[in-house]
PDB file of C-alpha atoms in Angstrom:
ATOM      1  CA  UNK A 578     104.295  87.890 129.536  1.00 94.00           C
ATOM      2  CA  UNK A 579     106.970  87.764 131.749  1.00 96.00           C
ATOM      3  CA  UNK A 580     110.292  89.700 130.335  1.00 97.00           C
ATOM      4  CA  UNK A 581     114.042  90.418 131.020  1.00 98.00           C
ATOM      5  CA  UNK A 582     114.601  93.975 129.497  1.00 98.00           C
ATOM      6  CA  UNK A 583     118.222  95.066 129.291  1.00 97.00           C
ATOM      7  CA  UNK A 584     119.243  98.596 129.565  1.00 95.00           C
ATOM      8  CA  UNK A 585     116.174  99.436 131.862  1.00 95.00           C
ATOM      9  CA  UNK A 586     117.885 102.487 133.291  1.00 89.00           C
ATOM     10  CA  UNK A 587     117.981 103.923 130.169  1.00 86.00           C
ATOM     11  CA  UNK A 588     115.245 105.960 128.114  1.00 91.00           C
ATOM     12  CA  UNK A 589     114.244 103.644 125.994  1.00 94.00           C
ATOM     13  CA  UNK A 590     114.158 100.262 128.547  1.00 94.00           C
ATOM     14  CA  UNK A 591     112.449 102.531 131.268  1.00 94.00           C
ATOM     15  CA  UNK A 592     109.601 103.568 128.527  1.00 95.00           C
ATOM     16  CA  UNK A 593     109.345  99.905 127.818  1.00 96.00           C
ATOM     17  CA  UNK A 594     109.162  98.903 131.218  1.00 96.00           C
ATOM     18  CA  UNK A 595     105.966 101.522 131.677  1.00 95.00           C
ATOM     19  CA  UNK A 596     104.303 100.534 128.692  1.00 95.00           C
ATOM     20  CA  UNK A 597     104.708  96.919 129.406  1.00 96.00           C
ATOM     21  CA  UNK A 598     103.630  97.263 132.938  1.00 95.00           C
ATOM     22  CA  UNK A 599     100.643  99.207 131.919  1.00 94.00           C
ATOM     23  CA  UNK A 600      99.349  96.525 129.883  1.00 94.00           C
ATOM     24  CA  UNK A 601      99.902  93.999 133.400  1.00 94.00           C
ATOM     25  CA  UNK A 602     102.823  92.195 132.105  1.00 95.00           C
ATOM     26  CA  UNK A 603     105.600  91.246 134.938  1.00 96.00           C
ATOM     27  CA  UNK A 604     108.563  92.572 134.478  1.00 97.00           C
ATOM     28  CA  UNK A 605     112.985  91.628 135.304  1.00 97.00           C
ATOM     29  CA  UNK A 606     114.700  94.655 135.094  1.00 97.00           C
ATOM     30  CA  UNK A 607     118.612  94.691 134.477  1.00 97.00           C
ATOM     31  CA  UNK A 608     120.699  97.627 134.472  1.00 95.00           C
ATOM     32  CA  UNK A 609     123.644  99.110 136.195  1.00 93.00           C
ATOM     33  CA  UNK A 610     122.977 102.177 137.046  1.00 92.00           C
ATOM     34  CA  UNK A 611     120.854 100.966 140.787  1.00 93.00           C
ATOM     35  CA  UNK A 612     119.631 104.591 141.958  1.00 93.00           C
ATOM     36  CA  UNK A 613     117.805 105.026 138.520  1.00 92.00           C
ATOM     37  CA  UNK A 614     116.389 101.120 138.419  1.00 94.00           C
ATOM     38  CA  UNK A 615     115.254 101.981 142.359  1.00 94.00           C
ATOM     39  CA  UNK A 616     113.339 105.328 140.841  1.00 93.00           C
ATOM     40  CA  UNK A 617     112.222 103.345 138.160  1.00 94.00           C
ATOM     41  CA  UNK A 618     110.727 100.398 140.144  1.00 93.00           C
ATOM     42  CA  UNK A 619     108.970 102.683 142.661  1.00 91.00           C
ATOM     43  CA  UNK A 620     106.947 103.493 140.047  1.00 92.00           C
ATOM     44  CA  UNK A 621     105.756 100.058 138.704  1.00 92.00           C
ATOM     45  CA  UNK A 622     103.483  98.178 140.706  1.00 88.00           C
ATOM     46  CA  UNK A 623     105.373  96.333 143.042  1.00 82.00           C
ATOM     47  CA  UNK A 624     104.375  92.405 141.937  1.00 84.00           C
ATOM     48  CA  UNK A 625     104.642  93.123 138.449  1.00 90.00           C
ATOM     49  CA  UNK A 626     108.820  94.284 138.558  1.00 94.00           C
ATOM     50  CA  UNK A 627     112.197  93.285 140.270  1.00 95.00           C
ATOM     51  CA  UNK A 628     115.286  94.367 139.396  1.00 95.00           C
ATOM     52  CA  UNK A 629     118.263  92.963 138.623  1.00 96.00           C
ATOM     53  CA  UNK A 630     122.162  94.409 138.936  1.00 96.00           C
ATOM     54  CA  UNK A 631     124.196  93.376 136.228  1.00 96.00           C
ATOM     55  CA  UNK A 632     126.948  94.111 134.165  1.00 96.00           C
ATOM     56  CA  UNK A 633     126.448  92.322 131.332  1.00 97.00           C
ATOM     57  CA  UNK A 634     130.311  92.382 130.071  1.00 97.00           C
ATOM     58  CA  UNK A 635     131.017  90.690 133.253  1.00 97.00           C
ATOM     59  CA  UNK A 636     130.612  86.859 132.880  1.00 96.00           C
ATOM     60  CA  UNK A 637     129.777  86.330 136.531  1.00 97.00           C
ATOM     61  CA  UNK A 638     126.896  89.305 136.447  1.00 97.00           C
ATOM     62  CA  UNK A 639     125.638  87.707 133.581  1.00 97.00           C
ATOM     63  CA  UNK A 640     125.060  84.117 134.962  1.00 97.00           C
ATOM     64  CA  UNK A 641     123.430  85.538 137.720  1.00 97.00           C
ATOM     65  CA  UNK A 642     121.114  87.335 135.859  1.00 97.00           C
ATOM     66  CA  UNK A 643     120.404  84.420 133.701  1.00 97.00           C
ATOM     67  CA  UNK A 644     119.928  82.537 137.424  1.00 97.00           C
ATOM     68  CA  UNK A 645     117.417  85.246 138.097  1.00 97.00           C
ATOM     69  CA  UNK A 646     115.666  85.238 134.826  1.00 97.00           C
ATOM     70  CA  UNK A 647     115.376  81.632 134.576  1.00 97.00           C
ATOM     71  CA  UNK A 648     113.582  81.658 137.877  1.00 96.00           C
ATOM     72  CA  UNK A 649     111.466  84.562 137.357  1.00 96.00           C
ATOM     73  CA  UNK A 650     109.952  82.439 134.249  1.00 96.00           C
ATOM     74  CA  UNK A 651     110.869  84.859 131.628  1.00 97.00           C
ATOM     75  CA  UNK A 652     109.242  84.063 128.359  1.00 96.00           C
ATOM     76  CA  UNK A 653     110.659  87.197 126.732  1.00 97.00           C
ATOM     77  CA  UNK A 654     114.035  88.325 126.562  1.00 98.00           C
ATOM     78  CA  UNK A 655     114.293  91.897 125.465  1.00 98.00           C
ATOM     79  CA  UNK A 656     117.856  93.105 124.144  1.00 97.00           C
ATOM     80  CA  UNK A 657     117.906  97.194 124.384  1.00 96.00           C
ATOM     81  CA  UNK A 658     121.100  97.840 126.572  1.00 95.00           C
ATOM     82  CA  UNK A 659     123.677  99.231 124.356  1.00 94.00           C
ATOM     83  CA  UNK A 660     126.089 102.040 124.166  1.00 93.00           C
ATOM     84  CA  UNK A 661     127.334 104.772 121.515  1.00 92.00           C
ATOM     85  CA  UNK A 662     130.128 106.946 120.519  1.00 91.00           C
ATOM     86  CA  UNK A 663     129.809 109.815 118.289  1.00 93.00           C
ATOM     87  CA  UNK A 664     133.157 111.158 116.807  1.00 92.00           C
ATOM     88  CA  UNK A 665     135.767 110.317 114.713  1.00 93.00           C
ATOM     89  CA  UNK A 666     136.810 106.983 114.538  1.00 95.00           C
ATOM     90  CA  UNK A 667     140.048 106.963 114.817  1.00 93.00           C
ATOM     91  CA  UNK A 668     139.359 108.078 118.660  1.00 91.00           C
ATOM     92  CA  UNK A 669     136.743 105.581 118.773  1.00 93.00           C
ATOM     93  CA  UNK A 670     136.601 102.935 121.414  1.00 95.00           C
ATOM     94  CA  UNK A 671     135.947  99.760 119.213  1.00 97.00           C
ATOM     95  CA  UNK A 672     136.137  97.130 121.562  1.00 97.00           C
ATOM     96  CA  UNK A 673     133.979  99.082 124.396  1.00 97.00           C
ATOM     97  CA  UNK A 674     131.271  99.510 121.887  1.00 97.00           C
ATOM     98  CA  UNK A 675     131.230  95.852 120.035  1.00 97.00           C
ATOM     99  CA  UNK A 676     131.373  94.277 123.780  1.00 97.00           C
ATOM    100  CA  UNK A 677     128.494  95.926 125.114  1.00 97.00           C
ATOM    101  CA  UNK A 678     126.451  95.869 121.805  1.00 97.00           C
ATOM    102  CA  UNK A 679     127.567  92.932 120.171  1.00 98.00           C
ATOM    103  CA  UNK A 680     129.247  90.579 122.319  1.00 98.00           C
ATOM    104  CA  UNK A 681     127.172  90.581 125.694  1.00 97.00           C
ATOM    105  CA  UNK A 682     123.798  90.733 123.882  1.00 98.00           C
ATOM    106  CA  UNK A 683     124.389  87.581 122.282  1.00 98.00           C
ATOM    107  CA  UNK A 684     125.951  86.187 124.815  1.00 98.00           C
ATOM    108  CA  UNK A 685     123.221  86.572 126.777  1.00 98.00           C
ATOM    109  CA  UNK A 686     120.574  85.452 124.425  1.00 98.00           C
ATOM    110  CA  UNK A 687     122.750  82.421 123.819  1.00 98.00           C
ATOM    111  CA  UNK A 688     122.262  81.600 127.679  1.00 97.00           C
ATOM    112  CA  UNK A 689     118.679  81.723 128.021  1.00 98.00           C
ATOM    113  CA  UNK A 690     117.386  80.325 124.224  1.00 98.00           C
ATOM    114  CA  UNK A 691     117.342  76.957 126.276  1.00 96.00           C
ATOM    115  CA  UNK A 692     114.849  79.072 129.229  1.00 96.00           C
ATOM    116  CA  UNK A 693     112.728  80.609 126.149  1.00 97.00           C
ATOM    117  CA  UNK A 694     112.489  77.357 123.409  1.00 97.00           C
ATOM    118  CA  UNK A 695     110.486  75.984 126.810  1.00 95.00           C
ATOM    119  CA  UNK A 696     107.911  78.223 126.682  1.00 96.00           C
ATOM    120  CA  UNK A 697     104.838  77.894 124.768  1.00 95.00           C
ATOM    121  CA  UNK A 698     104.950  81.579 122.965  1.00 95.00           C
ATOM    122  CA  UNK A 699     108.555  82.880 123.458  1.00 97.00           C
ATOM    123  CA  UNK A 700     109.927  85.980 121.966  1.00 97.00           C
ATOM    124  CA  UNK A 701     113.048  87.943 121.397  1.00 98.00           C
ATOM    125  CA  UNK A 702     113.533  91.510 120.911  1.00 98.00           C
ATOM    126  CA  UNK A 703     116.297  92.942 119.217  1.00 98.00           C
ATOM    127  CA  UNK A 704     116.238  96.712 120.111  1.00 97.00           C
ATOM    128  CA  UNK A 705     118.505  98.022 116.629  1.00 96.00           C
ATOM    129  CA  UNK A 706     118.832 101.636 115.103  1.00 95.00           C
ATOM    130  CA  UNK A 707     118.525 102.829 111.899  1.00 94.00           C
ATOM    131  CA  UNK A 708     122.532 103.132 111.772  1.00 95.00           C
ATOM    132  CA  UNK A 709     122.338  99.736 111.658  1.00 96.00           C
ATOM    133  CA  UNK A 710     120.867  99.541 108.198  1.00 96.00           C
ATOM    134  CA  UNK A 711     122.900 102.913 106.864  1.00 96.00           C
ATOM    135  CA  UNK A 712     126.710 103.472 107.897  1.00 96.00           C
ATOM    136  CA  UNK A 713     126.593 107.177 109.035  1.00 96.00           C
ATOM    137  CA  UNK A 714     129.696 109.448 109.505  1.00 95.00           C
ATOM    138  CA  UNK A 715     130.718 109.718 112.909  1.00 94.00           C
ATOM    139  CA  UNK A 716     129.333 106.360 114.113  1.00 95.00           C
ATOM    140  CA  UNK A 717     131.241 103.815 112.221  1.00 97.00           C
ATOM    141  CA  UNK A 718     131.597 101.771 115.230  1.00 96.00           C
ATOM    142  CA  UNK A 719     128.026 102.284 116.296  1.00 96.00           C
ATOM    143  CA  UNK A 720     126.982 101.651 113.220  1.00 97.00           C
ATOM    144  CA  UNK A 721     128.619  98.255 112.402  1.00 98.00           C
ATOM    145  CA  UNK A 722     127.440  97.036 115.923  1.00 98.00           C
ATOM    146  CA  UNK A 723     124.097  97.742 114.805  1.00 97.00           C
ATOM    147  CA  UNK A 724     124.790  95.961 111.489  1.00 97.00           C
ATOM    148  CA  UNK A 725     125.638  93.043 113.656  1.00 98.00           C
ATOM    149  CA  UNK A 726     122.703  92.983 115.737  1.00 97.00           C
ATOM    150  CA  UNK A 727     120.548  92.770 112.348  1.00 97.00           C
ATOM    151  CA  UNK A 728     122.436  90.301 111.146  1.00 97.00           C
ATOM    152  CA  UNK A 729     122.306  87.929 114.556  1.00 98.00           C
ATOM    153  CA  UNK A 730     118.563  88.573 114.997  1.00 98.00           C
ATOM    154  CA  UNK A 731     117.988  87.684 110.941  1.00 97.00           C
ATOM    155  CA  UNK A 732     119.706  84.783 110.861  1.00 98.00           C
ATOM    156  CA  UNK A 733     118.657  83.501 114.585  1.00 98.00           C
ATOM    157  CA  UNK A 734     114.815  84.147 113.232  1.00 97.00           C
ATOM    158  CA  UNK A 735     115.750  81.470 110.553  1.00 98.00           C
ATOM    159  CA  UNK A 736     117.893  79.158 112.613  1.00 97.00           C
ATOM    160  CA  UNK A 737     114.750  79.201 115.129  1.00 97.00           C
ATOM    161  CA  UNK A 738     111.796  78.867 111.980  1.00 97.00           C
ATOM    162  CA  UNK A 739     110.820  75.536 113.260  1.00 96.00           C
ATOM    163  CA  UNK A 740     110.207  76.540 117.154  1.00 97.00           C
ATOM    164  CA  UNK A 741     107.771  78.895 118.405  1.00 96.00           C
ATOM    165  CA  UNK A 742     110.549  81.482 119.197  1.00 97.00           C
ATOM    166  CA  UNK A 743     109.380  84.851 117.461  1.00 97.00           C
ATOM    167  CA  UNK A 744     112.463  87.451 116.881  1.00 98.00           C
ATOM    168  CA  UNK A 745     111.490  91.183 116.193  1.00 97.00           C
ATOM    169  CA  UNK A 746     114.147  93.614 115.193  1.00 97.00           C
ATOM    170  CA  UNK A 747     113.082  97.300 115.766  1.00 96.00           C
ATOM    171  CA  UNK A 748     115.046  99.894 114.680  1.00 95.00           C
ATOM    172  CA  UNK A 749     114.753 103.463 116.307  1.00 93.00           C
ATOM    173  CA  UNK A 750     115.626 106.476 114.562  1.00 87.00           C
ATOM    174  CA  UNK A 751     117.145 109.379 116.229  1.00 85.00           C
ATOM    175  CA  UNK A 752     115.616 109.402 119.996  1.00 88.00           C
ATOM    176  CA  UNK A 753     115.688 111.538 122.705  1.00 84.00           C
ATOM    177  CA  UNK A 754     117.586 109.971 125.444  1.00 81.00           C
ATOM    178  CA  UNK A 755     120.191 111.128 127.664  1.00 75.00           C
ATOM    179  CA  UNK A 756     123.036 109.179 125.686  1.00 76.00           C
ATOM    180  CA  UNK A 757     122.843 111.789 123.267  1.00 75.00           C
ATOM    181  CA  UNK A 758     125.148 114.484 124.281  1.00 78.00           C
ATOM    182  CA  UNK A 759     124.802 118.106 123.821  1.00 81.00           C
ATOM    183  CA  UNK A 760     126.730 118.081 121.110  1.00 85.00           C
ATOM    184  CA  UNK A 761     124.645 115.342 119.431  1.00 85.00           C
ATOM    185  CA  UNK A 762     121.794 116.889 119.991  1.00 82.00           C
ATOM    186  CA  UNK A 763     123.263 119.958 118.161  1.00 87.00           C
ATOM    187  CA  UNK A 764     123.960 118.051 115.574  1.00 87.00           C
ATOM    188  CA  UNK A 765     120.463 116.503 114.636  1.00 85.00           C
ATOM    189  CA  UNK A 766     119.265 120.226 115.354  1.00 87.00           C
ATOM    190  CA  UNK A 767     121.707 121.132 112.083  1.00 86.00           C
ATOM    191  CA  UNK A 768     120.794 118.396 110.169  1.00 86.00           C
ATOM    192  CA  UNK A 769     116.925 118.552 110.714  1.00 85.00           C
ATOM    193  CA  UNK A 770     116.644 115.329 112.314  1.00 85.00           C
ATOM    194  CA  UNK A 771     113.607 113.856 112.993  1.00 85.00           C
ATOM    195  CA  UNK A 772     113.668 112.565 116.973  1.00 88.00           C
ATOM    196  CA  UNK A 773     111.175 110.610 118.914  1.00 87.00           C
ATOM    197  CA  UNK A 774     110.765 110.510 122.708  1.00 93.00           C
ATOM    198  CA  UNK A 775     111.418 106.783 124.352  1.00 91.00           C
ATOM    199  CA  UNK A 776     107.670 106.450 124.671  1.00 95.00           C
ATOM    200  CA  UNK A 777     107.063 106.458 120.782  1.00 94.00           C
ATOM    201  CA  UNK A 778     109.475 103.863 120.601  1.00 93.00           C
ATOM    202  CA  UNK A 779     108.096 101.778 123.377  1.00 95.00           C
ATOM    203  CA  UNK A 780     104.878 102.028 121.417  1.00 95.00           C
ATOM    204  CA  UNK A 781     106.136 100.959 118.310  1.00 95.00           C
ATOM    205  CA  UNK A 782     107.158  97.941 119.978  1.00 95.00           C
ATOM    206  CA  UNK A 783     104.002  97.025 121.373  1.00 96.00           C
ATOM    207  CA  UNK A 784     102.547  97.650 118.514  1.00 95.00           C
ATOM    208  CA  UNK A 785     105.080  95.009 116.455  1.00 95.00           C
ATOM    209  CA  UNK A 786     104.082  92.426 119.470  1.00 94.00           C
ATOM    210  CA  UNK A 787     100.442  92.677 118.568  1.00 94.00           C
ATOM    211  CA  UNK A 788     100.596  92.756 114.816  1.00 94.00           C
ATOM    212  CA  UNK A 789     103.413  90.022 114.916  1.00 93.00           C
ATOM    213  CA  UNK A 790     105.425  92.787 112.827  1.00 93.00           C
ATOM    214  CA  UNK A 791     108.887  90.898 113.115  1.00 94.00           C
ATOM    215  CA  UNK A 792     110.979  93.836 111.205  1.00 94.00           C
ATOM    216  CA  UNK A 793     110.421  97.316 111.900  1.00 93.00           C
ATOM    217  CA  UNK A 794     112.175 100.861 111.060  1.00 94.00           C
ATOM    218  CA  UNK A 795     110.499 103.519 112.576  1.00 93.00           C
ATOM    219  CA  UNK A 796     109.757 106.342 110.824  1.00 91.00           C
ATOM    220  CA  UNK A 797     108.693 106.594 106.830  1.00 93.00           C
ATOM    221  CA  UNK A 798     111.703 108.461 105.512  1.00 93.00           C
ATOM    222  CA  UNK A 799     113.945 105.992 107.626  1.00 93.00           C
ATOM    223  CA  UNK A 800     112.663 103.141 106.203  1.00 94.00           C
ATOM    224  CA  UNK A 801     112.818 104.579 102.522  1.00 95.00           C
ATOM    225  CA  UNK A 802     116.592 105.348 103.483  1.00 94.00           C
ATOM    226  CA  UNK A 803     117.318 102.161 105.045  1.00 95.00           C
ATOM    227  CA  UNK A 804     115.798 100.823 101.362  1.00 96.00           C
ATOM    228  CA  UNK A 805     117.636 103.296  99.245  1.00 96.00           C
ATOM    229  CA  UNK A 806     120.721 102.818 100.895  1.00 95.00           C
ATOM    230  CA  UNK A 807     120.171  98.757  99.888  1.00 96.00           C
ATOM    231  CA  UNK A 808     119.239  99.404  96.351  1.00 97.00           C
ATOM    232  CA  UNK A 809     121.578 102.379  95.465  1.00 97.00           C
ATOM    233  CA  UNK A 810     123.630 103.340  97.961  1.00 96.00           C
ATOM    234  CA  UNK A 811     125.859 105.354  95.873  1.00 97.00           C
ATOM    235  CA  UNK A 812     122.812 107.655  96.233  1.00 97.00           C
ATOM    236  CA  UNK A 813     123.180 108.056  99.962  1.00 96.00           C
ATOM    237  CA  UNK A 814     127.008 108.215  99.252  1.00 96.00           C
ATOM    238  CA  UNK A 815     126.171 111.677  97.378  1.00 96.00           C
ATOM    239  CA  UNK A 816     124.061 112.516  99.669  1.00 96.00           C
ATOM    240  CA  UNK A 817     126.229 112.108 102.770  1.00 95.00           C
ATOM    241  CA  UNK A 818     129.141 113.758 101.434  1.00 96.00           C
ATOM    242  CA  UNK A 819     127.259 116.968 101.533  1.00 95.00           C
ATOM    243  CA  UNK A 820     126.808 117.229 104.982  1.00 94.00           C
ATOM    244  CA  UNK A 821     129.959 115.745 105.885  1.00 95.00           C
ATOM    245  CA  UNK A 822     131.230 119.352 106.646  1.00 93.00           C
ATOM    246  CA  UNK A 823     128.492 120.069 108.847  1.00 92.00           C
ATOM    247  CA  UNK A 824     129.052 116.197 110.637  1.00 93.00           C
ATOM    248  CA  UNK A 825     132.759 116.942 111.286  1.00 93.00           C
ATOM    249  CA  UNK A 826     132.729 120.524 112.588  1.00 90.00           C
ATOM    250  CA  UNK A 827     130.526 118.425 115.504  1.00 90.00           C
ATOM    251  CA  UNK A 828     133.311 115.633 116.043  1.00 87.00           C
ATOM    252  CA  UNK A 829     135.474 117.842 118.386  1.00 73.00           C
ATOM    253  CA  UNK A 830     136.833 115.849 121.509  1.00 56.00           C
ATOM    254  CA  UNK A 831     135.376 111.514 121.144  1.00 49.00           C
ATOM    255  CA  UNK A 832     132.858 110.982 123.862  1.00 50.00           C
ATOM    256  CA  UNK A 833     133.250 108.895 126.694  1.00 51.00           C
ATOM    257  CA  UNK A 834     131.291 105.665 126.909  1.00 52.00           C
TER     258      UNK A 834
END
């Protein structure tokens, strides 16, 4: 495969760029962050990876990488750059977050569904979270970005049922990355969250490739909260409300994104 993977200087898109490349597949590289795509690339075999500097809220930045993935061949486009906020909302930066999340991910996938309906076995990944199948206190503007991207990737699967295009949505629960801040991580850490490393993800997503898995939550209780929360969410109101202390006394100052 040859694949555009957003967000490649983060944890997640730099696990999924070493998984991928272990299994020989080329690799386009976007990010903004150049020092950590550099360290990144040095360790990928050279003729499988190039990178690409982009902002993808910038209009211009994102032609050019569509320029650059439409001449690298991609035949997968994989959607993982996004940002969070963890505080409360009424110090949240709503347009920051739906831009980055919302906007500029379809955007982009709206520029090169022409590049990928060419190919013979095309696919899109949707990187999600499991906020975006439960609203969580703290997050609400993560969380209905999230919402979002299920939605898009849902109802682009169906738009796109007569092509060959495949869409996975994967949904990561809590992961260890560095846009967690301290005070994040002190949070799961009260709550007894359950956190994977970026490389468990990455696998999971291989692993939804292979088995042509197009929805995924990872994690079991996840997925039975993501199904509770559908069927009787008044349930996970109860629920939520008793930790709520615990979730505020974390808020303190909003982060920055």
């Amino acid at each position: 495969m040859r694949v555009l993977i957003t967000g490649a200087s983060g944890g997640i898109g730099a696990a999924l760029a070493r998984a991928l490349a272990a299994e020989g597949h080329f690799l386009l590289l976007q990010g903004r962050d150049e020092e950590r795509l550099r360290a990144l690339q040095f360790t990928l075999p050279e003729s499988q990876c190039q990178i690409a500097l982009a902002d993808l809220t910038v209009e211009e930045d994102r032609q050019r990488l569509c320029n650059t993935a439409i001449a690298f061949g991609i035949d997968v486009l994989c959607n993982n750059a996004g940002i969070n906020q963890f505080g409360a909302f009424t110090s949240t930066d709503v347009a920051r977050i739906v831009e980055v999340n919302v906007t500029a991910t379809m955007q982009l996938t709206q520029e090169l569904l022409p590049q990928l309906l060419q190919q013979s076995r095309p696919r899109l990944i949707i990187i999600g979270s499991a906020f975006g199948a439960i609203g969580f206190p703290g997050y609400t503007a993560y969380c209905a970005s999230k919402f979002a991207l299920r939605g898009f990737a849902e109802s682009l699967s169906r738009e796109c049922a007569d092509s060959p295009l495949r869409v996975y949505y994967l949904s990561p629960r809590a992961t260890a990355t560095t846009m967690n801040s301290s005070r994040v991580n002190a949070l799961n850490e009260s709550l007894g969250t359950a956190t994977d490393t970026p490389e468990v993800v990455a696998e999971r997503v291989l692993q939804a490739l292979a088995g042509d898995v197009r929805r995924r939550q990872i994690g079991a209780v996840e997925a039975f909260q993501s199904t509770l929360n559908a069927i009787a969410p008044s349930i996970v109101d109860r629920a939520l409300r008793g930790k709520l202390n615990t979730i505020k006394k974390h808020f303190k100052e909003i982060e920055n994104v």
